[in-house]
mmCIF file with all atom_site columns, C-alpha atoms in Angstrom:
data_model
loop_
_atom_site.group_PDB
_atom_site.id
_atom_site.type_symbol
_atom_site.label_atom_id
_atom_site.label_alt_id
_atom_site.label_comp_id
_atom_site.label_asym_id
_atom_site.label_entity_id
_atom_site.label_seq_id
_atom_site.pdbx_PDB_ins_code
_atom_site.Cartn_x
_atom_site.Cartn_y
_atom_site.Cartn_z
_atom_site.occupancy
_atom_site.B_iso_or_equiv
_atom_site.pdbx_formal_charge
_atom_site.auth_seq_id
_atom_site.auth_comp_id
_atom_site.auth_asym_id
_atom_site.auth_atom_id
_atom_site.pdbx_PDB_model_num
ATOM 1   C CA . MET A 1 1   ? 3.721   0.195   44.200  1.00 57.00 ? 464 MET A CA 1
ATOM 2   C CA . SER A 1 2   ? 6.481   -2.032  45.574  1.00 65.00 ? 465 SER A CA 1
ATOM 3   C CA . GLY A 1 3   ? 9.362   -3.100  43.388  1.00 67.00 ? 466 GLY A CA 1
ATOM 4   C CA . ALA A 1 4   ? 8.316   -6.755  43.382  1.00 76.00 ? 467 ALA A CA 1
ATOM 5   C CA . ARG A 1 5   ? 4.736   -5.887  42.502  1.00 80.00 ? 468 ARG A CA 1
ATOM 6   C CA . ARG A 1 6   ? 5.867   -3.553  39.711  1.00 75.00 ? 469 ARG A CA 1
ATOM 7   C CA . ILE A 1 7   ? 8.052   -6.294  38.230  1.00 79.00 ? 470 ILE A CA 1
ATOM 8   C CA . ALA A 1 8   ? 5.170   -8.771  38.441  1.00 83.00 ? 471 ALA A CA 1
ATOM 9   C CA . VAL A 1 9   ? 2.796   -6.373  36.646  1.00 83.00 ? 472 VAL A CA 1
ATOM 10  C CA . LEU A 1 10  ? 5.351   -5.569  33.943  1.00 81.00 ? 473 LEU A CA 1
ATOM 11  C CA . THR A 1 11  ? 6.132   -9.251  33.484  1.00 86.00 ? 474 THR A CA 1
ATOM 12  C CA . LEU A 1 12  ? 2.461   -10.154 33.116  1.00 88.00 ? 475 LEU A CA 1
ATOM 13  C CA . ALA A 1 13  ? 1.967   -7.372  30.575  1.00 87.00 ? 476 ALA A CA 1
ATOM 14  C CA . ALA A 1 14  ? 5.041   -8.542  28.651  1.00 85.00 ? 477 ALA A CA 1
ATOM 15  C CA . VAL A 1 15  ? 3.829   -12.150 28.622  1.00 89.00 ? 478 VAL A CA 1
ATOM 16  C CA . LEU A 1 16  ? 0.415   -11.117 27.296  1.00 92.00 ? 479 LEU A CA 1
ATOM 17  C CA . ALA A 1 17  ? 1.934   -8.846  24.635  1.00 89.00 ? 480 ALA A CA 1
ATOM 18  C CA . THR A 1 18  ? 4.339   -11.604 23.624  1.00 90.00 ? 481 THR A CA 1
ATOM 19  C CA . ALA A 1 19  ? 1.488   -14.096 23.312  1.00 92.00 ? 482 ALA A CA 1
ATOM 20  C CA . VAL A 1 20  ? -0.379  -11.724 20.990  1.00 91.00 ? 483 VAL A CA 1
ATOM 21  C CA . CYS A 1 21  ? 2.731   -11.112 18.856  1.00 89.00 ? 484 CYS A CA 1
ATOM 22  C CA . VAL A 1 22  ? 3.584   -14.810 18.620  1.00 90.00 ? 485 VAL A CA 1
ATOM 23  C CA . ALA A 1 23  ? -0.024  -15.712 17.724  1.00 90.00 ? 486 ALA A CA 1
ATOM 24  C CA . CYS A 1 24  ? -0.050  -13.095 14.956  1.00 87.00 ? 487 CYS A CA 1
ATOM 25  C CA . GLY A 1 25  ? 3.347   -14.292 13.734  1.00 85.00 ? 488 GLY A CA 1
ATOM 26  C CA . ILE A 1 26  ? 2.186   -17.912 13.623  1.00 89.00 ? 489 ILE A CA 1
ATOM 27  C CA . TRP A 1 27  ? -0.968  -16.862 11.735  1.00 87.00 ? 490 TRP A CA 1
ATOM 28  C CA . GLN A 1 28  ? 1.089   -14.997 9.129   1.00 85.00 ? 491 GLN A CA 1
ATOM 29  C CA . ALA A 1 29  ? 3.488   -17.944 8.844   1.00 85.00 ? 492 ALA A CA 1
ATOM 30  C CA . THR A 1 30  ? 0.493   -20.233 8.278   1.00 85.00 ? 493 THR A CA 1
ATOM 31  C CA . ARG A 1 31  ? -0.825  -17.864 5.585   1.00 81.00 ? 494 ARG A CA 1
ATOM 32  C CA . THR A 1 32  ? 2.598   -17.926 3.905   1.00 79.00 ? 495 THR A CA 1
ATOM 33  C CA . ARG A 1 33  ? 2.644   -21.723 3.969   1.00 78.00 ? 496 ARG A CA 1
ATOM 34  C CA . ASP A 1 34  ? -0.922  -22.019 2.656   1.00 81.00 ? 497 ASP A CA 1
ATOM 35  C CA . ILE A 1 35  ? -0.275  -19.611 -0.222  1.00 77.00 ? 498 ILE A CA 1
ATOM 36  C CA . LEU A 1 36  ? 2.839   -21.554 -1.207  1.00 75.00 ? 499 LEU A CA 1
ATOM 37  C CA . ALA A 1 37  ? 0.863   -24.811 -1.020  1.00 74.00 ? 500 ALA A CA 1
ATOM 38  C CA . GLN A 1 38  ? -1.898  -23.371 -3.193  1.00 72.00 ? 501 GLN A CA 1
ATOM 39  C CA . GLU A 1 39  ? 0.559   -22.067 -5.769  1.00 70.00 ? 502 GLU A CA 1
ATOM 40  C CA . ALA A 1 40  ? 2.388   -25.402 -5.796  1.00 67.00 ? 503 ALA A CA 1
ATOM 41  C CA . ALA A 1 41  ? -0.920  -27.239 -6.259  1.00 65.00 ? 504 ALA A CA 1
ATOM 42  C CA . ALA A 1 42  ? -1.624  -25.085 -9.301  1.00 62.00 ? 505 ALA A CA 1
ATOM 43  C CA . ALA A 1 43  ? 1.556   -26.305 -10.972 1.00 63.00 ? 506 ALA A CA 1
ATOM 44  C CA . LYS A 1 44  ? 0.594   -29.976 -10.698 1.00 68.00 ? 507 LYS A CA 1
ATOM 45  C CA . ALA A 1 45  ? -0.847  -31.990 -13.560 1.00 75.00 ? 508 ALA A CA 1
ATOM 46  C CA . PRO A 1 46  ? -4.622  -31.676 -14.069 1.00 87.00 ? 509 PRO A CA 1
ATOM 47  C CA . ILE A 1 47  ? -6.823  -34.182 -12.274 1.00 88.00 ? 510 ILE A CA 1
ATOM 48  C CA . PRO A 1 48  ? -10.560 -34.950 -12.549 1.00 93.00 ? 511 PRO A CA 1
ATOM 49  C CA . VAL A 1 49  ? -12.543 -32.356 -10.621 1.00 94.00 ? 512 VAL A CA 1
ATOM 50  C CA . GLN A 1 50  ? -14.244 -35.050 -8.542  1.00 92.00 ? 513 GLN A CA 1
ATOM 51  C CA . GLN A 1 51  ? -10.842 -36.061 -7.154  1.00 89.00 ? 514 GLN A CA 1
ATOM 52  C CA . ALA A 1 52  ? -10.092 -32.489 -6.094  1.00 88.00 ? 515 ALA A CA 1
ATOM 53  C CA . ALA A 1 53  ? -13.429 -31.580 -4.496  1.00 91.00 ? 516 ALA A CA 1
ATOM 54  C CA . THR A 1 54  ? -16.568 -33.135 -3.116  1.00 91.00 ? 517 THR A CA 1
ATOM 55  C CA . VAL A 1 55  ? -19.955 -31.704 -2.223  1.00 91.00 ? 518 VAL A CA 1
ATOM 56  C CA . GLY A 1 56  ? -18.849 -31.353 1.376   1.00 86.00 ? 519 GLY A CA 1
ATOM 57  C CA . ASP A 1 57  ? -15.157 -30.503 1.154   1.00 81.00 ? 520 ASP A CA 1
ATOM 58  C CA . LEU A 1 58  ? -12.610 -28.408 -0.721  1.00 81.00 ? 521 LEU A CA 1
ATOM 59  C CA . PRO A 1 59  ? -9.205  -29.227 0.812   1.00 80.00 ? 522 PRO A CA 1
ATOM 60  C CA . PRO A 1 60  ? -6.728  -26.276 0.949   1.00 73.00 ? 523 PRO A CA 1
ATOM 61  C CA . GLY A 1 61  ? -4.388  -28.202 -1.343  1.00 73.00 ? 524 GLY A CA 1
ATOM 62  C CA . SER A 1 62  ? -7.075  -28.300 -4.040  1.00 82.00 ? 525 SER A CA 1
ATOM 63  C CA . LEU A 1 63  ? -7.300  -24.520 -4.369  1.00 83.00 ? 526 LEU A CA 1
ATOM 64  C CA . GLY A 1 64  ? -5.643  -23.455 -7.584  1.00 85.00 ? 527 GLY A CA 1
ATOM 65  C CA . HIS A 1 65  ? -5.378  -27.029 -8.831  1.00 85.00 ? 528 HIS A CA 1
ATOM 66  C CA . ARG A 1 66  ? -5.868  -27.558 -12.544 1.00 89.00 ? 529 ARG A CA 1
ATOM 67  C CA . VAL A 1 67  ? -8.790  -29.903 -13.136 1.00 93.00 ? 530 VAL A CA 1
ATOM 68  C CA . THR A 1 68  ? -10.720 -31.544 -15.945 1.00 95.00 ? 531 THR A CA 1
ATOM 69  C CA . ALA A 1 69  ? -14.426 -32.351 -16.142 1.00 96.00 ? 532 ALA A CA 1
ATOM 70  C CA . ASP A 1 70  ? -16.235 -34.459 -18.726 1.00 97.00 ? 533 ASP A CA 1
ATOM 71  C CA . GLY A 1 71  ? -19.977 -33.962 -18.855 1.00 96.00 ? 534 GLY A CA 1
ATOM 72  C CA . GLN A 1 72  ? -22.792 -31.916 -20.277 1.00 97.00 ? 535 GLN A CA 1
ATOM 73  C CA . TYR A 1 73  ? -24.078 -28.466 -19.379 1.00 97.00 ? 536 TYR A CA 1
ATOM 74  C CA . GLY A 1 74  ? -27.359 -28.696 -17.502 1.00 95.00 ? 537 GLY A CA 1
ATOM 75  C CA . PRO A 1 75  ? -30.714 -27.056 -18.211 1.00 94.00 ? 538 PRO A CA 1
ATOM 76  C CA . GLN A 1 76  ? -30.774 -25.002 -14.985 1.00 95.00 ? 539 GLN A CA 1
ATOM 77  C CA . PRO A 1 77  ? -30.639 -21.219 -15.404 1.00 95.00 ? 540 PRO A CA 1
ATOM 78  C CA . GLN A 1 78  ? -27.184 -19.764 -15.740 1.00 96.00 ? 541 GLN A CA 1
ATOM 79  C CA . GLN A 1 79  ? -26.164 -17.350 -13.010 1.00 96.00 ? 542 GLN A CA 1
ATOM 80  C CA . PHE A 1 80  ? -24.657 -13.959 -13.849 1.00 96.00 ? 543 PHE A CA 1
ATOM 81  C CA . VAL A 1 81  ? -22.325 -12.172 -11.444 1.00 96.00 ? 544 VAL A CA 1
ATOM 82  C CA . ALA A 1 82  ? -22.579 -8.411  -11.893 1.00 95.00 ? 545 ALA A CA 1
ATOM 83  C CA . GLN A 1 83  ? -19.976 -5.646  -11.918 1.00 93.00 ? 546 GLN A CA 1
ATOM 84  C CA . ARG A 1 84  ? -16.939 -7.692  -12.941 1.00 95.00 ? 547 ARG A CA 1
ATOM 85  C CA . GLU A 1 85  ? -14.140 -5.996  -14.854 1.00 94.00 ? 548 GLU A CA 1
ATOM 86  C CA . LEU A 1 86  ? -12.017 -7.363  -17.657 1.00 93.00 ? 549 LEU A CA 1
ATOM 87  C CA . ASP A 1 87  ? -9.414  -5.185  -19.380 1.00 92.00 ? 550 ASP A CA 1
ATOM 88  C CA . GLY A 1 88  ? -11.041 -2.062  -17.980 1.00 92.00 ? 551 GLY A CA 1
ATOM 89  C CA . ALA A 1 89  ? -14.569 -2.905  -19.156 1.00 95.00 ? 552 ALA A CA 1
ATOM 90  C CA . VAL A 1 90  ? -17.408 -3.705  -16.758 1.00 96.00 ? 553 VAL A CA 1
ATOM 91  C CA . GLY A 1 91  ? -19.635 -6.677  -17.484 1.00 96.00 ? 554 GLY A CA 1
ATOM 92  C CA . SER A 1 92  ? -20.759 -9.932  -15.924 1.00 96.00 ? 555 SER A CA 1
ATOM 93  C CA . TRP A 1 93  ? -19.369 -13.359 -15.210 1.00 96.00 ? 556 TRP A CA 1
ATOM 94  C CA . VAL A 1 94  ? -21.479 -16.284 -16.390 1.00 97.00 ? 557 VAL A CA 1
ATOM 95  C CA . VAL A 1 95  ? -21.652 -19.408 -14.206 1.00 97.00 ? 558 VAL A CA 1
ATOM 96  C CA . THR A 1 96  ? -23.127 -22.531 -15.814 1.00 97.00 ? 559 THR A CA 1
ATOM 97  C CA . PRO A 1 97  ? -24.025 -25.923 -14.290 1.00 97.00 ? 560 PRO A CA 1
ATOM 98  C CA . LEU A 1 98  ? -22.026 -28.854 -15.680 1.00 98.00 ? 561 LEU A CA 1
ATOM 99  C CA . ARG A 1 99  ? -23.332 -32.321 -14.986 1.00 97.00 ? 562 ARG A CA 1
ATOM 100 C CA . VAL A 1 100 ? -20.400 -34.700 -14.366 1.00 96.00 ? 563 VAL A CA 1
ATOM 101 C CA . GLY A 1 101 ? -21.609 -38.192 -13.522 1.00 92.00 ? 564 GLY A CA 1
ATOM 102 C CA . ASP A 1 102 ? -23.793 -37.804 -10.440 1.00 92.00 ? 565 ASP A CA 1
ATOM 103 C CA . SER A 1 103 ? -22.295 -34.424 -9.534  1.00 95.00 ? 566 SER A CA 1
ATOM 104 C CA . THR A 1 104 ? -23.029 -30.868 -10.561 1.00 97.00 ? 567 THR A CA 1
ATOM 105 C CA . VAL A 1 105 ? -20.095 -28.493 -11.040 1.00 97.00 ? 568 VAL A CA 1
ATOM 106 C CA . ALA A 1 106 ? -20.326 -24.699 -11.133 1.00 98.00 ? 569 ALA A CA 1
ATOM 107 C CA . VAL A 1 107 ? -18.273 -23.604 -14.142 1.00 98.00 ? 570 VAL A CA 1
ATOM 108 C CA . LEU A 1 108 ? -17.262 -19.976 -14.508 1.00 97.00 ? 571 LEU A CA 1
ATOM 109 C CA . ARG A 1 109 ? -17.263 -19.926 -18.305 1.00 97.00 ? 572 ARG A CA 1
ATOM 110 C CA . GLY A 1 110 ? -15.977 -16.365 -18.586 1.00 96.00 ? 573 GLY A CA 1
ATOM 111 C CA . TRP A 1 111 ? -16.833 -12.677 -18.917 1.00 97.00 ? 574 TRP A CA 1
ATOM 112 C CA . LEU A 1 112 ? -19.584 -11.086 -20.988 1.00 95.00 ? 575 LEU A CA 1
ATOM 113 C CA . PRO A 1 113 ? -20.278 -7.436  -21.789 1.00 95.00 ? 576 PRO A CA 1
ATOM 114 C CA . SER A 1 114 ? -23.968 -8.072  -21.031 1.00 92.00 ? 577 SER A CA 1
ATOM 115 C CA . THR A 1 115 ? -26.241 -10.908 -19.955 1.00 91.00 ? 578 THR A CA 1
ATOM 116 C CA . THR A 1 116 ? -27.920 -10.869 -23.375 1.00 90.00 ? 579 THR A CA 1
ATOM 117 C CA . ALA A 1 117 ? -24.700 -11.357 -25.364 1.00 89.00 ? 580 ALA A CA 1
ATOM 118 C CA . ALA A 1 118 ? -24.826 -14.150 -27.929 1.00 90.00 ? 581 ALA A CA 1
ATOM 119 C CA . ALA A 1 119 ? -21.852 -15.800 -26.213 1.00 89.00 ? 582 ALA A CA 1
ATOM 120 C CA . ALA A 1 120 ? -24.053 -16.491 -23.185 1.00 90.00 ? 583 ALA A CA 1
ATOM 121 C CA . ALA A 1 121 ? -25.748 -19.364 -25.036 1.00 92.00 ? 584 ALA A CA 1
ATOM 122 C CA . VAL A 1 122 ? -25.131 -22.727 -23.371 1.00 92.00 ? 585 VAL A CA 1
ATOM 123 C CA . PRO A 1 123 ? -23.172 -25.238 -25.517 1.00 90.00 ? 586 PRO A CA 1
ATOM 124 C CA . GLN A 1 124 ? -25.119 -28.401 -26.315 1.00 92.00 ? 587 GLN A CA 1
ATOM 125 C CA . GLY A 1 125 ? -23.862 -31.969 -26.138 1.00 94.00 ? 588 GLY A CA 1
ATOM 126 C CA . PRO A 1 126 ? -20.971 -33.589 -24.271 1.00 96.00 ? 589 PRO A CA 1
ATOM 127 C CA . VAL A 1 127 ? -17.993 -31.356 -23.456 1.00 97.00 ? 590 VAL A CA 1
ATOM 128 C CA . ARG A 1 128 ? -14.606 -31.663 -21.805 1.00 97.00 ? 591 ARG A CA 1
ATOM 129 C CA . VAL A 1 129 ? -13.792 -28.682 -19.606 1.00 97.00 ? 592 VAL A CA 1
ATOM 130 C CA . ASP A 1 130 ? -10.323 -27.721 -18.455 1.00 96.00 ? 593 ASP A CA 1
ATOM 131 C CA . GLY A 1 131 ? -10.052 -25.221 -15.647 1.00 95.00 ? 594 GLY A CA 1
ATOM 132 C CA . VAL A 1 132 ? -8.641  -24.070 -12.342 1.00 93.00 ? 595 VAL A CA 1
ATOM 133 C CA . LEU A 1 133 ? -10.396 -24.849 -9.079  1.00 92.00 ? 596 LEU A CA 1
ATOM 134 C CA . GLN A 1 134 ? -11.248 -21.762 -7.036  1.00 92.00 ? 597 GLN A CA 1
ATOM 135 C CA . PRO A 1 135 ? -13.319 -21.192 -3.870  1.00 90.00 ? 598 PRO A CA 1
ATOM 136 C CA . PHE A 1 136 ? -16.813 -19.756 -3.833  1.00 92.00 ? 599 PHE A CA 1
ATOM 137 C CA . GLU A 1 137 ? -17.140 -16.154 -2.671  1.00 89.00 ? 600 GLU A CA 1
ATOM 138 C CA . ASP A 1 138 ? -18.760 -15.751 0.731   1.00 80.00 ? 601 ASP A CA 1
ATOM 139 C CA . PHE A 1 139 ? -18.951 -11.969 0.972   1.00 78.00 ? 602 PHE A CA 1
ATOM 140 C CA . TYR A 1 140 ? -22.208 -10.013 0.612   1.00 73.00 ? 603 TYR A CA 1
ATOM 141 C CA . ALA A 1 141 ? -23.990 -13.082 2.019   1.00 68.00 ? 604 ALA A CA 1
ATOM 142 C CA . ALA A 1 142 ? -26.768 -10.948 3.502   1.00 76.00 ? 605 ALA A CA 1
ATOM 143 C CA . GLN A 1 143 ? -27.745 -9.581  0.078   1.00 84.00 ? 606 GLN A CA 1
ATOM 144 C CA . PRO A 1 144 ? -26.499 -12.036 -2.563  1.00 86.00 ? 607 PRO A CA 1
ATOM 145 C CA . ARG A 1 145 ? -28.556 -10.635 -5.464  1.00 90.00 ? 608 ARG A CA 1
ATOM 146 C CA . ARG A 1 146 ? -29.178 -7.252  -7.009  1.00 91.00 ? 609 ARG A CA 1
ATOM 147 C CA . SER A 1 147 ? -32.591 -5.939  -7.987  1.00 90.00 ? 610 SER A CA 1
ATOM 148 C CA . ASP A 1 148 ? -32.006 -7.111  -11.587 1.00 92.00 ? 611 ASP A CA 1
ATOM 149 C CA . GLY A 1 149 ? -31.500 -10.710 -10.401 1.00 90.00 ? 612 GLY A CA 1
ATOM 150 C CA . GLN A 1 150 ? -27.751 -10.846 -10.950 1.00 95.00 ? 613 GLN A CA 1
ATOM 151 C CA . LEU A 1 151 ? -25.518 -12.223 -8.230  1.00 95.00 ? 614 LEU A CA 1
ATOM 152 C CA . VAL A 1 152 ? -23.294 -9.866  -6.261  1.00 93.00 ? 615 VAL A CA 1
ATOM 153 C CA . ALA A 1 153 ? -20.820 -12.709 -5.624  1.00 93.00 ? 616 ALA A CA 1
ATOM 154 C CA . ILE A 1 154 ? -20.458 -16.356 -6.596  1.00 93.00 ? 617 ILE A CA 1
ATOM 155 C CA . SER A 1 155 ? -22.520 -17.525 -3.656  1.00 93.00 ? 618 SER A CA 1
ATOM 156 C CA . ARG A 1 156 ? -22.741 -21.279 -3.315  1.00 94.00 ? 619 ARG A CA 1
ATOM 157 C CA . PRO A 1 157 ? -26.009 -21.249 -1.309  1.00 94.00 ? 620 PRO A CA 1
ATOM 158 C CA . GLU A 1 158 ? -27.633 -18.914 -3.823  1.00 95.00 ? 621 GLU A CA 1
ATOM 159 C CA . ILE A 1 159 ? -26.453 -20.975 -6.803  1.00 96.00 ? 622 ILE A CA 1
ATOM 160 C CA . GLU A 1 160 ? -27.668 -24.214 -5.215  1.00 96.00 ? 623 GLU A CA 1
ATOM 161 C CA . ARG A 1 161 ? -31.014 -22.540 -4.490  1.00 95.00 ? 624 ARG A CA 1
ATOM 162 C CA . ALA A 1 162 ? -31.348 -21.454 -8.120  1.00 96.00 ? 625 ALA A CA 1
ATOM 163 C CA . TRP A 1 163 ? -30.341 -24.840 -9.531  1.00 97.00 ? 626 TRP A CA 1
ATOM 164 C CA . GLY A 1 164 ? -32.197 -26.971 -7.001  1.00 96.00 ? 627 GLY A CA 1
ATOM 165 C CA . THR A 1 165 ? -29.224 -29.230 -6.350  1.00 96.00 ? 628 THR A CA 1
ATOM 166 C CA . GLN A 1 166 ? -25.977 -29.386 -4.426  1.00 96.00 ? 629 GLN A CA 1
ATOM 167 C CA . VAL A 1 167 ? -22.758 -28.534 -6.255  1.00 97.00 ? 630 VAL A CA 1
ATOM 168 C CA . LEU A 1 168 ? -19.143 -29.471 -5.669  1.00 96.00 ? 631 LEU A CA 1
ATOM 169 C CA . ALA A 1 169 ? -17.404 -27.260 -3.112  1.00 93.00 ? 632 ALA A CA 1
ATOM 170 C CA . GLY A 1 170 ? -15.275 -25.374 -5.670  1.00 92.00 ? 633 GLY A CA 1
ATOM 171 C CA . VAL A 1 171 ? -15.818 -23.273 -8.789  1.00 96.00 ? 634 VAL A CA 1
ATOM 172 C CA . VAL A 1 172 ? -14.068 -24.349 -11.989 1.00 96.00 ? 635 VAL A CA 1
ATOM 173 C CA . VAL A 1 173 ? -12.719 -21.297 -13.823 1.00 96.00 ? 636 VAL A CA 1
ATOM 174 C CA . LEU A 1 174 ? -12.757 -22.434 -17.439 1.00 96.00 ? 637 LEU A CA 1
ATOM 175 C CA . THR A 1 175 ? -9.453  -22.281 -19.329 1.00 95.00 ? 638 THR A CA 1
ATOM 176 C CA . GLY A 1 176 ? -10.387 -24.547 -22.229 1.00 95.00 ? 639 GLY A CA 1
ATOM 177 C CA . GLN A 1 177 ? -13.250 -26.573 -23.646 1.00 96.00 ? 640 GLN A CA 1
ATOM 178 C CA . VAL A 1 178 ? -13.597 -29.345 -26.236 1.00 95.00 ? 641 VAL A CA 1
ATOM 179 C CA . PRO A 1 179 ? -15.442 -28.813 -28.475 1.00 94.00 ? 642 PRO A CA 1
ATOM 180 C CA . MET A 1 180 ? -14.953 -25.067 -28.394 1.00 91.00 ? 643 MET A CA 1
ATOM 181 C CA . SER A 1 181 ? -17.966 -22.761 -28.363 1.00 88.00 ? 644 SER A CA 1
ATOM 182 C CA . SER A 1 182 ? -18.364 -19.918 -30.827 1.00 89.00 ? 645 SER A CA 1
ATOM 183 C CA . PRO A 1 183 ? -19.115 -17.273 -29.807 1.00 92.00 ? 646 PRO A CA 1
ATOM 184 C CA . ALA A 1 184 ? -17.873 -17.830 -26.263 1.00 94.00 ? 647 ALA A CA 1
ATOM 185 C CA . PRO A 1 185 ? -17.388 -15.721 -23.128 1.00 95.00 ? 648 PRO A CA 1
ATOM 186 C CA . LEU A 1 186 ? -13.963 -14.171 -22.717 1.00 95.00 ? 649 LEU A CA 1
ATOM 187 C CA . PRO A 1 187 ? -11.671 -16.110 -20.357 1.00 94.00 ? 650 PRO A CA 1
ATOM 188 C CA . VAL A 1 188 ? -11.448 -14.940 -16.749 1.00 93.00 ? 651 VAL A CA 1
ATOM 189 C CA . PRO A 1 189 ? -7.983  -15.040 -15.120 1.00 90.00 ? 652 PRO A CA 1
ATOM 190 C CA . ALA A 1 190 ? -7.769  -17.470 -12.211 1.00 86.00 ? 653 ALA A CA 1
ATOM 191 C CA . THR A 1 191 ? -7.031  -15.991 -8.803  1.00 78.00 ? 654 THR A CA 1
ATOM 192 C CA . ILE A 1 192 ? -4.067  -18.326 -8.286  1.00 68.00 ? 655 ILE A CA 1
ATOM 193 C CA . SER A 1 193 ? -1.405  -18.452 -10.985 1.00 54.00 ? 656 SER A CA 1
ATOM 194 C CA . ASP A 1 194 ? -0.137  -21.797 -12.258 1.00 54.00 ? 657 ASP A CA 1
ATOM 195 C CA . VAL A 1 195 ? 3.047   -20.518 -13.919 1.00 43.00 ? 658 VAL A CA 1
ATOM 196 C CA . SER A 1 196 ? 5.310   -19.995 -10.907 1.00 49.00 ? 659 SER A CA 1
ATOM 197 C CA . VAL A 1 197 ? 5.463   -20.345 -7.164  1.00 54.00 ? 660 VAL A CA 1
ATOM 198 C CA . PRO A 1 198 ? 6.788   -17.012 -5.844  1.00 60.00 ? 661 PRO A CA 1
ATOM 199 C CA . LEU A 1 199 ? 7.278   -16.472 -2.145  1.00 65.00 ? 662 LEU A CA 1
ATOM 200 C CA . PRO A 1 200 ? 4.471   -14.283 -0.755  1.00 68.00 ? 663 PRO A CA 1
ATOM 201 C CA . TRP A 1 201 ? 6.888   -11.664 0.516   1.00 73.00 ? 664 TRP A CA 1
ATOM 202 C CA . GLN A 1 202 ? 4.279   -9.527  2.252   1.00 75.00 ? 665 GLN A CA 1
ATOM 203 C CA . ASN A 1 203 ? 3.051   -12.352 4.474   1.00 75.00 ? 666 ASN A CA 1
ATOM 204 C CA . ALA A 1 204 ? 6.611   -13.539 5.091   1.00 79.00 ? 667 ALA A CA 1
ATOM 205 C CA . ALA A 1 205 ? 7.648   -10.017 6.111   1.00 81.00 ? 668 ALA A CA 1
ATOM 206 C CA . TYR A 1 206 ? 4.697   -9.741  8.485   1.00 80.00 ? 669 TYR A CA 1
ATOM 207 C CA . THR A 1 207 ? 5.738   -13.045 10.056  1.00 84.00 ? 670 THR A CA 1
ATOM 208 C CA . VAL A 1 208 ? 9.222   -11.723 10.798  1.00 87.00 ? 671 VAL A CA 1
ATOM 209 C CA . GLN A 1 209 ? 7.801   -8.392  11.949  1.00 88.00 ? 672 GLN A CA 1
ATOM 210 C CA . TRP A 1 210 ? 5.554   -9.945  14.591  1.00 85.00 ? 673 TRP A CA 1
ATOM 211 C CA . PHE A 1 211 ? 8.383   -12.018 16.051  1.00 87.00 ? 674 PHE A CA 1
ATOM 212 C CA . ILE A 1 212 ? 10.590  -8.923  16.159  1.00 91.00 ? 675 ILE A CA 1
ATOM 213 C CA . PHE A 1 213 ? 7.801   -7.190  18.075  1.00 88.00 ? 676 PHE A CA 1
ATOM 214 C CA . ALA A 1 214 ? 7.801   -10.108 20.535  1.00 87.00 ? 677 ALA A CA 1
ATOM 215 C CA . ILE A 1 215 ? 11.549  -9.645  21.127  1.00 91.00 ? 678 ILE A CA 1
ATOM 216 C CA . PHE A 1 216 ? 11.105  -5.884  21.454  1.00 89.00 ? 679 PHE A CA 1
ATOM 217 C CA . VAL A 1 217 ? 8.522   -6.434  24.205  1.00 87.00 ? 680 VAL A CA 1
ATOM 218 C CA . TRP A 1 218 ? 11.191  -8.086  26.368  1.00 88.00 ? 681 TRP A CA 1
ATOM 219 C CA . VAL A 1 219 ? 13.751  -5.417  25.546  1.00 88.00 ? 682 VAL A CA 1
ATOM 220 C CA . MET A 1 220 ? 11.304  -2.840  26.850  1.00 86.00 ? 683 MET A CA 1
ATOM 221 C CA . TRP A 1 221 ? 10.518  -5.046  29.853  1.00 83.00 ? 684 TRP A CA 1
ATOM 222 C CA . TRP A 1 222 ? 14.207  -5.077  30.746  1.00 86.00 ? 685 TRP A CA 1
ATOM 223 C CA . VAL A 1 223 ? 14.464  -1.307  30.333  1.00 85.00 ? 686 VAL A CA 1
ATOM 224 C CA . TRP A 1 224 ? 11.429  -0.653  32.530  1.00 82.00 ? 687 TRP A CA 1
ATOM 225 C CA . ILE A 1 225 ? 12.402  -2.978  35.397  1.00 80.00 ? 688 ILE A CA 1
ATOM 226 C CA . ARG A 1 226 ? 15.880  -1.407  35.433  1.00 78.00 ? 689 ARG A CA 1
ATOM 227 C CA . ARG A 1 227 ? 14.473  2.072   35.850  1.00 76.00 ? 690 ARG A CA 1
ATOM 228 C CA . PRO A 1 228 ? 14.294  3.407   39.409  1.00 69.00 ? 691 PRO A CA 1
ATOM 229 C CA . PRO A 1 229 ? 10.728  3.693   40.783  1.00 63.00 ? 692 PRO A CA 1
ATOM 230 C CA . ASP A 1 230 ? 11.260  7.442   41.310  1.00 60.00 ? 693 ASP A CA 1
ATOM 231 C CA . SER A 1 231 ? 11.694  7.959   37.571  1.00 55.00 ? 694 SER A CA 1
ATOM 232 C CA . LEU A 1 232 ? 8.171   6.599   37.055  1.00 52.00 ? 695 LEU A CA 1
ATOM 233 C CA . GLY A 1 233 ? 6.605   9.189   39.335  1.00 51.00 ? 696 GLY A CA 1
ATOM 234 C CA . GLU A 1 234 ? 6.419   6.939   42.395  1.00 50.00 ? 697 GLU A CA 1
#
C-alpha cells in the first residue's frame, strides 16, 4: 500500500470513528440536559394537569412536573400493575381513572399488598388530586398482561383498551388528595425528585469521555501516519 493511500485510509477511519464518538457525546450531553430540565420542572409550582399534558402530547418539560387535578374517579375498572416493591414488600400498584372535565387522567393512587385490599376501594364524590406527572411505561408491550389479568407495566394502550377511552399522555403519581381516603393505598415515590436538581454526573462523565475518545482517535492517527510502512509489515 502506498504512503498516500495508507494516509487516506487511516484518515477515513479516523473521521468515521470521530463521527461516532461525537454523536455519542452529543447524545449523552442531550440526556444530561433533559434530566436537568426534568428535575427543574419538578421544582416548579403545581399547575393543572391539563396544562401539562394533552391526549396527544407529553412535552419533555412536563415530566416530573407537580400537577393538580379536580374531578371525580370514574366507574371504569381499576388497573393493577403486578410485582411492584415498596419497602422490600412485593405487591401491586393501583391505577384509577379520574374524570377531569372532558379528559380522563390515569392516576397511580399507590401501592397495595394485594388487589383485594380494602384500600383498593375507589373514593366517591369530587376530589382534588395532587401529584407528579410521569410517563407511561412502554416495555413488555408484546405481553402487557399476566394470566391473572394484572398489568406487567403501566401500558397506555392497554389502559385505554380497558377503560374504553383515551387518557392524557402522562400518569399522575398521587402525592395528596382532598378529601383523603381511609384506608388508602400507600404512596409510591415519583421517579423524578422535586426536592433538588443535582447534576446527573454519570451522563455528564460519559459526555466528556466520548469527546476524549474523539481526541484520542486523532492522536492515534498521528502516531500511525508517522510510523514507517516497514514497521507495519509492508
